[in-house]
PDB file of C-alpha atoms in Angstrom:
ATOM      1  CA  MET R 270      27.297  23.403  12.105  1.00  0.00           C
ATOM      2  CA  ALA R 271      28.075  22.556   8.895  1.00  0.00           C
ATOM      3  CA  THR R 272      31.190  22.924   9.424  1.00  0.00           C
ATOM      4  CA  LEU R 273      30.439  19.601  11.770  1.00  0.00           C
ATOM      5  CA  LEU R 274      28.033  17.710  10.267  1.00  0.00           C
ATOM      6  CA  ARG R 275      30.404  17.886   7.345  1.00  0.00           C
ATOM      7  CA  ARG R 276      33.398  16.500   9.523  1.00  0.00           C
ATOM      8  CA  ALA R 277      31.297  13.499  10.978  1.00  0.00           C
ATOM      9  CA  LEU R 278      29.478  13.003   7.038  1.00  0.00           C
ATOM     10  CA  LEU R 279      33.514  11.865   5.546  1.00  0.00           C
ATOM     11  CA  PRO R 280      33.492   8.650   5.957  1.00  0.00           C
ATOM     12  CA  LEU R 281      29.581   8.761   3.826  1.00  0.00           C
ATOM     13  CA  ARG R 282      32.619   9.874   1.187  1.00  0.00           C
ATOM     14  CA  PRO R 283      33.451   6.269   0.090  1.00  0.00           C
ATOM     15  CA  LEU R 284      30.465   4.049   0.510  1.00  0.00           C
ATOM     16  CA  SER R 285      28.450   7.066  -1.845  1.00  0.00           C
ATOM     17  CA  SER R 286      30.305   5.759  -4.344  1.00  0.00           C
ATOM     18  CA  SER R 287      28.895   1.686  -3.922  1.00  0.00           C
ATOM     19  CA  THR R 288      27.297   1.397  -6.559  1.00  0.00           C
ATOM     20  CA  ARG R 289      25.064  -2.199  -5.364  1.00  0.00           C
ATOM     21  CA  PRO R 290      21.684  -1.435  -4.084  1.00  0.00           C
ATOM     22  CA  ALA R 291      20.543  -1.045  -0.865  1.00  0.00           C
ATOM     23  CA  ALA R 292      17.948  -3.861  -1.122  1.00  0.00           C
ATOM     24  CA  ASP R 293      21.104  -6.787  -2.035  1.00  0.00           C
ATOM     25  CA  VAL R 294      22.682  -6.485   0.999  1.00  0.00           C
ATOM     26  CA  PRO R 295      21.410  -8.052   3.495  1.00  0.00           C
ATOM     27  CA  PHE R 296      20.507  -7.629   7.690  1.00  0.00           C
ATOM     28  CA  ARG R 297      22.367 -10.370   9.736  1.00  0.00           C
ATOM     29  CA  ALA R 298      23.884 -10.057  13.172  1.00  0.00           C
ATOM     30  CA  ARG R 299      28.075 -10.664  11.529  1.00  0.00           C
ATOM     31  CA  SER R 300      30.813  -9.462  11.771  1.00  0.00           C
ATOM     32  CA  HIS R 301      31.853  -6.945   9.520  1.00  0.00           C
ATOM     33  CA  GLY R 302      35.163  -5.318  11.103  1.00  0.00           C
ATOM     34  CA  ALA R 303      35.899  -3.157  13.849  1.00  0.00           C
ATOM     35  CA  SER R 304      32.516  -1.975  16.057  1.00  0.00           C
ATOM     36  CA  ARG R 305      30.597  -2.794  11.909  1.00  0.00           C
ATOM     37  CA  LEU R 306      27.116  -4.106  13.501  1.00  0.00           C
ATOM     38  CA  TYR R 307      26.445  -4.492   9.675  1.00  0.00           C
ATOM     39  CA  PRO R 308      27.165  -4.105   6.218  1.00  0.00           C
ATOM     40  CA  ASP R 309      26.963   0.338   5.957  1.00  0.00           C
ATOM     41  CA  HIS R 310      27.268   0.462  10.090  1.00  0.00           C
ATOM     42  CA  ILE R 311      29.376   3.771  10.237  1.00  0.00           C
ATOM     43  CA  PRO R 312      29.828   3.721  14.752  1.00  0.00           C
ATOM     44  CA  THR R 313      28.895   6.421  16.607  1.00  0.00           C
ATOM     45  CA  SER R 314      29.265   7.975  20.191  1.00  0.00           C
ATOM     46  CA  PRO R 315      26.276   9.695  21.691  1.00  0.00           C
ATOM     47  CA  LEU R 316      28.071  13.390  21.138  1.00  0.00           C
ATOM     48  CA  GLN R 317      28.420  12.151  17.681  1.00  0.00           C
ATOM     49  CA  LYS R 318      24.365  11.606  17.184  1.00  0.00           C
ATOM     50  CA  ALA R 319      23.681  14.291  18.917  1.00  0.00           C
ATOM     51  CA  LEU R 320      25.510  16.786  15.787  1.00  0.00           C
ATOM     52  CA  LEU R 321      24.344  15.123  12.975  1.00  0.00           C
ATOM     53  CA  ALA R 322      20.788  15.108  14.541  1.00  0.00           C
ATOM     54  CA  ALA R 323      21.182  19.170  15.257  1.00  0.00           C
ATOM     55  CA  GLY R 324      22.915  19.242  11.804  1.00  0.00           C
ATOM     56  CA  SER R 325      20.911  16.834   9.640  1.00  0.00           C
ATOM     57  CA  ALA R 326      16.912  19.109  11.180  1.00  0.00           C
ATOM     58  CA  GLY R 327      18.939  22.121   9.933  1.00  0.00           C
ATOM     59  CA  MET R 328      20.422  21.361   7.183  1.00  0.00           C
ATOM     60  CA  ALA R 329      16.652  19.705   6.570  1.00  0.00           C
ATOM     61  CA  LEU R 330      14.472  22.708   7.370  1.00  0.00           C
ATOM     62  CA  TYR R 331      17.018  24.940   5.079  1.00  0.00           C
ATOM     63  CA  ASP R 332      16.345  22.271   2.195  1.00  0.00           C
ATOM     64  CA  PRO R 333      14.186  20.247   2.124  1.00  0.00           C
ATOM     65  CA  TYR R 334      15.272  18.409  -0.862  1.00  0.00           C
ATOM     66  CA  ARG R 335      17.933  17.264   1.488  1.00  0.00           C
ATOM     67  CA  HIS R 336      17.006  13.246   1.707  1.00  0.00           C
ATOM     68  CA  ASP R 337      20.819  12.823   2.659  1.00  0.00           C
ATOM     69  CA  MET R 338      19.690  14.342   5.478  1.00  0.00           C
ATOM     70  CA  ILE R 339      16.444  13.845   6.423  1.00  0.00           C
ATOM     71  CA  ALA R 340      17.704  10.017   6.940  1.00  0.00           C
ATOM     72  CA  VAL R 341      20.283  11.223   9.586  1.00  0.00           C
ATOM     73  CA  LEU R 342      18.224  12.236  10.642  1.00  0.00           C
ATOM     74  CA  GLY R 343      15.786   9.498  11.202  1.00  0.00           C
ATOM     75  CA  GLU R 344      18.138   7.359  11.576  1.00  0.00           C
ATOM     76  CA  THR R 345      20.108   9.748  15.511  1.00  0.00           C
ATOM     77  CA  THR R 346      16.779  10.498  16.410  1.00  0.00           C
ATOM     78  CA  GLY R 347      14.113   7.671  16.269  1.00  0.00           C
ATOM     79  CA  CYS R 348      16.513   4.805  18.929  1.00  0.00           C
ATOM     80  CA  TRP R 349      13.216   4.523  21.211  1.00  0.00           C
ATOM     81  CA  THR R 350      11.198   4.527  19.229  1.00  0.00           C
ATOM     82  CA  LEU R 351      12.250   2.134  16.613  1.00  0.00           C
ATOM     83  CA  LYS R 352      12.611  -0.028  19.576  1.00  0.00           C
ATOM     84  CA  VAL R 353       9.036   0.013  20.196  1.00  0.00           C
ATOM     85  CA  LEU R 354       7.861  -0.457  16.424  1.00  0.00           C
ATOM     86  CA  ARG R 355      10.157  -3.592  16.242  1.00  0.00           C
ATOM     87  CA  ASP R 356       9.272  -4.304  19.935  1.00  0.00           C
ATOM     88  CA  GLN R 357       5.142  -4.521  17.625  1.00  0.00           C
ATOM     89  CA  MET R 358       6.560  -5.989  15.362  1.00  0.00           C
ATOM     90  CA  LYS R 359       7.073  -9.174  17.612  1.00  0.00           C
ATOM     91  CA  ARG R 360       4.278  -9.219  19.179  1.00  0.00           C
ATOM     92  CA  ASP R 361       2.601  -9.939  15.915  1.00  0.00           C
ATOM     93  CA  PRO R 362       3.314 -12.957  14.236  1.00  0.00           C
ATOM     94  CA  GLU R 363       3.052 -11.537  10.241  1.00  0.00           C
ATOM     95  CA  GLY R 364       5.489  -8.925  12.059  1.00  0.00           C
ATOM     96  CA  ALA R 365       7.787 -11.407  13.750  1.00  0.00           C
ATOM     97  CA  GLN R 366       8.098 -13.417   9.824  1.00  0.00           C
ATOM     98  CA  ILE R 367       9.108 -10.632   8.340  1.00  0.00           C
ATOM     99  CA  LEU R 368      12.206  -9.570  10.772  1.00  0.00           C
ATOM    100  CA  GLN R 369      12.468 -12.575  11.176  1.00  0.00           C
ATOM    101  CA  GLU R 370      13.251 -13.661   7.033  1.00  0.00           C
ATOM    102  CA  ARG R 371      14.579  -9.941   6.891  1.00  0.00           C
ATOM    103  CA  PRO R 372      13.220  -9.312   3.046  1.00  0.00           C
ATOM    104  CA  ARG R 373      14.447  -6.303   1.077  1.00  0.00           C
ATOM    105  CA  ILE R 374      12.775  -3.857  -1.370  1.00  0.00           C
ATOM    106  CA  SER R 375      14.336  -2.841  -4.785  1.00  0.00           C
ATOM    107  CA  LEU R 376      13.920  -4.016  -8.875  1.00  0.00           C
ATOM    108  CA  SER R 377      16.064  -7.130  -7.964  1.00  0.00           C
ATOM    109  CA  THR R 378      14.042  -8.421  -5.752  1.00  0.00           C
ATOM    110  CA  LEU R 379      10.906  -7.939  -7.189  1.00  0.00           C
ATOM    111  CA  ASP R 380       9.149  -9.260 -10.210  1.00  0.00           C
ATOM    112  CA  LEU R 381       7.710  -6.838 -11.938  1.00  0.00           C
ATOM    113  CA  GLY R 382       6.564  -9.036 -14.234  1.00  0.00           C
ATOM    114  CA  LYS R 383       4.536 -10.797 -12.437  1.00  0.00           C
ATOM    115  CA  LEU R 384       2.995  -7.453 -10.656  1.00  0.00           C
ATOM    116  CA  GLN R 385       2.461  -6.501 -14.762  1.00  0.00           C
ATOM    117  CA  SER R 386       0.603  -9.331 -14.788  1.00  0.00           C
ATOM    118  CA  LEU R 387      -1.400  -9.487 -11.691  1.00  0.00           C
ATOM    119  CA  PRO R 388      -5.192  -8.169 -12.779  1.00  0.00           C
ATOM    120  CA  GLU R 389      -6.820  -4.723 -11.998  1.00  0.00           C
ATOM    121  CA  GLY R 390      -7.355  -2.998  -8.922  1.00  0.00           C
ATOM    122  CA  SER R 391      -5.071  -5.988  -6.877  1.00  0.00           C
ATOM    123  CA  PHE R 392      -2.581  -4.269  -4.597  1.00  0.00           C
ATOM    124  CA  GLY R 393       0.424  -5.493  -7.035  1.00  0.00           C
ATOM    125  CA  ARG R 394      -0.592  -3.923  -9.505  1.00  0.00           C
ATOM    126  CA  GLU R 395      -1.742  -0.678  -8.799  1.00  0.00           C
ATOM    127  CA  TYR R 396       1.512  -0.432  -6.401  1.00  0.00           C
ATOM    128  CA  LEU R 397       3.341  -1.308  -9.851  1.00  0.00           C
ATOM    129  CA  ARG R 398       0.986   1.657 -11.566  1.00  0.00           C
ATOM    130  CA  PHE R 399       1.824   3.581  -8.092  1.00  0.00           C
ATOM    131  CA  LEU R 400       5.951   3.692  -9.087  1.00  0.00           C
ATOM    132  CA  ASP R 401       5.163   3.846 -12.740  1.00  0.00           C
ATOM    133  CA  VAL R 402       2.854   6.959 -12.852  1.00  0.00           C
ATOM    134  CA  ASN R 403       4.166   9.003 -10.352  1.00  0.00           C
ATOM    135  CA  ARG R 404       9.201   7.809 -12.356  1.00  0.00           C
ATOM    136  CA  VAL R 405       9.473   6.636  -8.884  1.00  0.00           C
ATOM    137  CA  SER R 406      12.204   3.263  -7.939  1.00  0.00           C
ATOM    138  CA  PRO R 407      12.931   1.772  -4.377  1.00  0.00           C
ATOM    139  CA  ASP R 408      15.865   1.780  -5.409  1.00  0.00           C
ATOM    140  CA  THR R 409      16.347   4.879  -4.329  1.00  0.00           C
ATOM    141  CA  ARG R 410      16.983   4.202  -0.756  1.00  0.00           C
ATOM    142  CA  ALA R 411      19.719   4.923   1.130  1.00  0.00           C
ATOM    143  CA  PRO R 412      21.020   1.918   3.565  1.00  0.00           C
ATOM    144  CA  THR R 413      20.990   2.760   6.975  1.00  0.00           C
ATOM    145  CA  ARG R 414      24.165   3.345   8.463  1.00  0.00           C
ATOM    146  CA  PHE R 415      24.246   5.088  11.377  1.00  0.00           C
ATOM    147  CA  VAL R 416      21.694   3.108  13.961  1.00  0.00           C
ATOM    148  CA  ASP R 417      24.229   1.225  16.471  1.00  0.00           C
ATOM    149  CA  ASP R 418      21.688  -1.971  16.124  1.00  0.00           C
ATOM    150  CA  GLU R 419      20.971  -4.114  13.450  1.00  0.00           C
ATOM    151  CA  GLU R 420      17.764  -5.454  13.938  1.00  0.00           C
ATOM    152  CA  LEU R 421      16.386  -1.456  14.443  1.00  0.00           C
ATOM    153  CA  ALA R 422      18.697  -1.106  11.290  1.00  0.00           C
ATOM    154  CA  TYR R 423      16.359  -3.100   9.276  1.00  0.00           C
ATOM    155  CA  VAL R 424      12.829  -1.617  10.654  1.00  0.00           C
ATOM    156  CA  ILE R 425      13.592   1.314   9.725  1.00  0.00           C
ATOM    157  CA  GLN R 426      15.043   0.714   6.082  1.00  0.00           C
ATOM    158  CA  ARG R 427      11.701  -1.548   5.885  1.00  0.00           C
ATOM    159  CA  TYR R 428      10.477   1.294   7.469  1.00  0.00           C
ATOM    160  CA  ARG R 429      12.009   3.592   4.203  1.00  0.00           C
ATOM    161  CA  GLU R 430      11.080   0.484   2.572  1.00  0.00           C
ATOM    162  CA  VAL R 431       7.582   0.446   2.162  1.00  0.00           C
ATOM    163  CA  HIS R 432       6.712   3.217   2.470  1.00  0.00           C
ATOM    164  CA  ASP R 433       5.314   3.892  -1.506  1.00  0.00           C
ATOM    165  CA  MET R 434       3.179   1.481  -0.411  1.00  0.00           C
ATOM    166  CA  LEU R 435       1.726   3.161   2.119  1.00  0.00           C
ATOM    167  CA  HIS R 436       1.182   6.146  -1.055  1.00  0.00           C
ATOM    168  CA  THR R 437      -0.706   2.909  -2.475  1.00  0.00           C
ATOM    169  CA  LEU R 438      -2.836   1.989  -0.319  1.00  0.00           C
ATOM    170  CA  LEU R 439      -3.371   5.391   0.830  1.00  0.00           C
ATOM    171  CA  GLY R 440      -4.144   7.236  -2.637  1.00  0.00           C
ATOM    172  CA  MET R 441      -1.605   9.610  -1.292  1.00  0.00           C
ATOM    173  CA  PRO R 442       0.887  10.313  -4.988  1.00  0.00           C
ATOM    174  CA  THR R 443       4.344  11.755  -4.961  1.00  0.00           C
ATOM    175  CA  ASN R 444       3.812  16.266  -4.682  1.00  0.00           C
ATOM    176  CA  ILE R 445       4.396  18.149  -1.740  1.00  0.00           C
ATOM    177  CA  LEU R 446       0.155  17.432  -0.341  1.00  0.00           C
ATOM    178  CA  GLY R 447       0.515  14.236  -0.727  1.00  0.00           C
ATOM    179  CA  GLU R 448       4.019  13.435   1.272  1.00  0.00           C
ATOM    180  CA  ILE R 449       2.501  16.024   3.989  1.00  0.00           C
ATOM    181  CA  VAL R 450      -0.741  13.476   4.002  1.00  0.00           C
ATOM    182  CA  VAL R 451       1.995  10.385   4.586  1.00  0.00           C
ATOM    183  CA  LYS R 452       3.303  11.735   6.121  1.00  0.00           C
ATOM    184  CA  TRP R 453       0.311  12.494   9.138  1.00  0.00           C
ATOM    185  CA  PHE R 454      -0.501   9.065   8.592  1.00  0.00           C
ATOM    186  CA  GLU R 455       3.288   7.810   9.617  1.00  0.00           C
ATOM    187  CA  ALA R 456       3.107  10.538  11.890  1.00  0.00           C
ATOM    188  CA  VAL R 457       1.073   8.835  13.575  1.00  0.00           C
ATOM    189  CA  GLN R 458       2.133   5.077  13.033  1.00  0.00           C
ATOM    190  CA  THR R 459       5.282   4.642  14.143  1.00  0.00           C
ATOM    191  CA  ARG R 460       6.297   7.769  16.582  1.00  0.00           C
ATOM    192  CA  LEU R 461       9.662   8.349  14.454  1.00  0.00           C
ATOM    193  CA  PRO R 462      10.198  12.146  15.568  1.00  0.00           C
ATOM    194  CA  MET R 463      11.288  12.833  11.840  1.00  0.00           C
ATOM    195  CA  CYS R 464       7.672  11.770  10.665  1.00  0.00           C
ATOM    196  CA  ILE R 465       6.059  14.468  12.983  1.00  0.00           C
ATOM    197  CA  LEU R 466       9.716  17.198  11.513  1.00  0.00           C
ATOM    198  CA  GLY R 467       7.939  16.378   8.223  1.00  0.00           C
ATOM    199  CA  ALA R 468       3.965  17.017   9.552  1.00  0.00           C
ATOM    200  CA  LEU R 469       4.780  20.206  11.445  1.00  0.00           C
ATOM    201  CA  PHE R 470       7.252  21.474   8.938  1.00  0.00           C
ATOM    202  CA  GLY R 471       5.592  19.980   5.166  1.00  0.00           C
ATOM    203  CA  PRO R 472       3.186  22.142   5.728  1.00  0.00           C
ATOM    204  CA  VAL R 473       4.897  25.578   5.135  1.00  0.00           C
ATOM    205  CA  ARG R 474       5.922  24.698   1.404  1.00  0.00           C
ATOM    206  CA  LEU R 475       1.640  24.530   0.140  1.00  0.00           C
ATOM    207  CA  SER R 476       0.142  27.460  -1.125  1.00  0.00           C
ATOM    208  CA  ALA R 477      -3.475  28.849   1.065  1.00  0.00           C
ATOM    209  CA  GLN R 478      -5.808  26.565  -0.862  1.00  0.00           C
ATOM    210  CA  SER R 479      -3.852  23.802  -0.947  1.00  0.00           C
ATOM    211  CA  LEU R 480      -2.760  24.243   3.652  1.00  0.00           C
ATOM    212  CA  GLN R 481      -6.623  25.282   3.950  1.00  0.00           C
ATOM    213  CA  MET R 482      -7.823  21.565   1.988  1.00  0.00           C
ATOM    214  CA  LEU R 483      -4.642  20.187   3.625  1.00  0.00           C
ATOM    215  CA  VAL R 484      -5.971  21.077   7.634  1.00  0.00           C
ATOM    216  CA  SER R 485      -9.189  20.837   6.523  1.00  0.00           C
ATOM    217  CA  GLU R 486     -10.287  17.750   4.859  1.00  0.00           C
ATOM    218  CA  LEU R 487      -6.943  15.651   4.937  1.00  0.00           C
ATOM    219  CA  ILE R 488      -5.200  15.771   8.604  1.00  0.00           C
ATOM    220  CA  PRO R 489      -8.120  14.648   9.486  1.00  0.00           C
ATOM    221  CA  TRP R 490      -8.615  11.933   7.209  1.00  0.00           C
ATOM    222  CA  ALA R 491      -4.181  10.695   8.076  1.00  0.00           C
ATOM    223  CA  VAL R 492      -5.237  10.932  11.627  1.00  0.00           C
ATOM    224  CA  GLU R 493      -8.161   9.127  11.828  1.00  0.00           C
ATOM    225  CA  ASN R 494      -6.470   6.372   9.463  1.00  0.00           C
ATOM    226  CA  GLY R 495      -3.411   5.703  11.215  1.00  0.00           C
ATOM    227  CA  ARG R 496      -5.029   5.660  14.348  1.00  0.00           C
ATOM    228  CA  ARG R 497      -7.720   3.367  13.865  1.00  0.00           C
ATOM    229  CA  ALA R 498      -4.658   0.778  10.891  1.00  0.00           C
ATOM    230  CA  PRO R 499      -2.781  -1.627  12.736  1.00  0.00           C
ATOM    231  CA  CYS R 500       1.202  -0.683  12.501  1.00  0.00           C
ATOM    232  CA  VAL R 501       2.072  -1.404   8.772  1.00  0.00           C
ATOM    233  CA  LEU R 502       5.305  -3.230   9.728  1.00  0.00           C
ATOM    234  CA  ASN R 503       3.146  -5.868  10.698  1.00  0.00           C
ATOM    235  CA  LEU R 504       1.860  -6.449   6.045  1.00  0.00           C
ATOM    236  CA  TYR R 505       4.204  -8.117   4.528  1.00  0.00           C
ATOM    237  CA  TYR R 506       3.070  -6.811   1.592  1.00  0.00           C
ATOM    238  CA  GLU R 507       5.742  -9.394  -0.860  1.00  0.00           C
ATOM    239  CA  GLN R 508       2.668 -11.754   0.415  1.00  0.00           C
ATOM    240  CA  ARG R 509       0.303  -9.522  -0.327  1.00  0.00           C
ATOM    241  CA  TRP R 510       0.449  -8.654  -4.527  1.00  0.00           C
ATOM    242  CA  GLU R 511      -2.324 -10.624  -5.422  1.00  0.00           C
ATOM    243  CA  GLN R 512      -4.557  -9.414  -2.638  1.00  0.00           C
ATOM    244  CA  SER R 513      -7.488  -7.145  -3.538  1.00  0.00           C
ATOM    245  CA  LEU R 514      -6.032  -2.626  -3.292  1.00  0.00           C
ATOM    246  CA  SER R 515     -10.173  -2.247  -1.596  1.00  0.00           C
ATOM    247  CA  ALA R 516      -9.287  -5.844   0.470  1.00  0.00           C
ATOM    248  CA  LEU R 517      -6.741  -4.893   1.656  1.00  0.00           C
ATOM    249  CA  ARG R 518      -7.917  -1.617   2.217  1.00  0.00           C
ATOM    250  CA  GLU R 519     -11.469  -2.993   4.576  1.00  0.00           C
ATOM    251  CA  GLU R 520      -8.445  -4.827   6.161  1.00  0.00           C
ATOM    252  CA  LEU R 521      -6.891  -2.057   7.097  1.00  0.00           C
ATOM    253  CA  GLY R 522      -9.785  -0.391   7.977  1.00  0.00           C
ATOM    254  CA  ILE R 523      -7.914   2.461   6.205  1.00  0.00           C
ATOM    255  CA  THR R 524     -11.396   4.613   4.634  1.00  0.00           C
ATOM    256  CA  VAL R 525     -11.690   6.500   1.314  1.00  0.00           C
ATOM    257  CA  PRO R 526     -10.394  10.142   1.662  1.00  0.00           C
ATOM    258  CA  PRO R 527     -12.183  13.552   1.476  1.00  0.00           C
ATOM    259  CA  LEU R 528     -10.618  15.197  -1.761  1.00  0.00           C
ATOM    260  CA  CYS R 529      -8.917  12.706  -4.167  1.00  0.00           C
ATOM    261  CA  VAL R 530      -5.274  15.686  -3.975  1.00  0.00           C
ATOM    262  CA  ARG R 531      -4.209  14.646  -8.007  1.00  0.00           C
ATOM    263  CA  GLY R 532      -0.359  14.132  -8.870  1.00  0.00           C
ATOM    264  CA  ARG R 533       0.239  13.329 -12.094  1.00  0.00           C
ATOM    265  CA  PRO R 534      -2.769  11.490 -14.617  1.00  0.00           C
ATOM    266  CA  SER R 535      -3.630   7.785 -13.644  1.00  0.00           C
ATOM    267  CA  LEU R 536      -3.333   8.458 -10.417  1.00  0.00           C
ATOM    268  CA  SER R 537      -4.783   5.154  -8.995  1.00  0.00           C
ATOM    269  CA  CYS R 538      -6.441   7.343  -5.966  1.00  0.00           C
ATOM    270  CA  CYS R 539      -8.946   8.865  -9.625  1.00  0.00           C
ATOM    271  CA  ASN R 540      -9.429   5.600 -11.081  1.00  0.00           C
ATOM    272  CA  LYS R 541     -12.196   3.782 -10.868  1.00  0.00           C
ATOM    273  CA  GLY R 542     -11.160   0.669 -10.043  1.00  0.00           C
ATOM    274  CA  ALA R 543      -9.409   1.814  -7.020  1.00  0.00           C
ATOM    275  CA  GLY R 544     -12.159   2.651  -4.485  1.00  0.00           C
ATOM    276  CA  LEU R 545     -11.246   5.583  -4.496  1.00  0.00           C
ATOM    277  CA  PRO R 546     -13.604   8.736  -4.899  1.00  0.00           C
ATOM    278  CA  SER R 547     -13.515  10.038  -8.760  1.00  0.00           C
ATOM    279  CA  HIS R 548     -13.768  14.164  -7.975  1.00  0.00           C
ATOM    280  CA  PRO R 549     -10.021  15.951  -7.628  1.00  0.00           C
ATOM    281  CA  LEU R 550      -9.240  19.127  -5.491  1.00  0.00           C
ATOM    282  CA  PRO R 551     -10.504  22.553  -7.231  1.00  0.00           C
ATOM    283  CA  PRO R 552      -8.388  23.562  -9.259  1.00  0.00           C
ATOM    284  CA  GLY R 553      -5.417  25.861  -7.662  1.00  0.00           C
ATOM    285  CA  THR R 554      -5.083  23.889  -5.458  1.00  0.00           C
ATOM    286  CA  GLU R 555      -3.149  21.134  -7.186  1.00  0.00           C
ATOM    287  CA  ASP R 556       0.694  21.830  -6.927  1.00  0.00           C
ATOM    288  CA  THR R 557       3.710  21.213  -7.832  1.00  0.00           C
ATOM    289  CA  PHE R 558       6.205  18.500  -7.527  1.00  0.00           C
ATOM    290  CA  ALA R 559       7.619  17.411  -4.840  1.00  0.00           C
ATOM    291  CA  THR R 560       9.212  15.126  -2.586  1.00  0.00           C
ATOM    292  CA  THR R 561       9.476  16.661   0.732  1.00  0.00           C
ATOM    293  CA  PHE R 562      10.746  14.678   3.353  1.00  0.00           C
ATOM    294  CA  ALA R 563       9.591  11.225   1.360  1.00  0.00           C
ATOM    295  CA  PRO R 564      12.314   8.493   3.105  1.00  0.00           C
ATOM    296  CA  SER R 565      13.465   8.402  -0.372  1.00  0.00           C
ATOM    297  CA  PHE R 566      17.652   7.846   0.087  1.00  0.00           C
TER     298      PHE R 566
END
């Protein structure tokens, strides 16, 4: 299986050497060469997609840090779900505007100076704090390659690029526990097979105490909020920077988490101005930093 996957991924090698940020590539329906629907598109047959899905799932379960395999899994298994998400966006005025304008999120499209100048507690300022505290960058999102529809390719790219916004809204860090909580929220929201897989199998890496907290407190909270909140892909985050984080959470129906999952110091979920609880998990339940099944690919 690994050999088949390596052979199927051979076309990725020349693309991976490109230094061009993914967000600098527009998603538009135009000719990009033989059978290519967008710049990084790799056309594949149903059989190739099945092999890619099976191989990438096995590799992702074996090594959750293989973000490239998780990306392939998401693209080769989520076609039907992406159509549902696309249709939800088309029915919503804000979502339809996003599909029309195709905004991208990267360091080249973000005005970091403006975000830094925003008031404490604003969504933009808290998002910038999240990136700084957790030492993550929006430029780590790899381009979509195996989705054979340019509009659906944008939908899954948009999902990847707003993932850090969901962390900010939910007040979750990028450690294992925080990522799993976000994955449960995303699984309920999107129904993407990749998210469901991450939500179900991510907890195997947790300690016994963290697993107990996750099952008894955090998963029910994430599921409830995922069901109550409108589709998070319909939110034009770039136009909400100045809105207070607490007001945006109230608009979306996102409530205070039952526990504060600590990450690095000064994480927004433990800041008084963020409108979230200051009481942390009990000692011994804070897992080391990692990114399990996070779409940082």
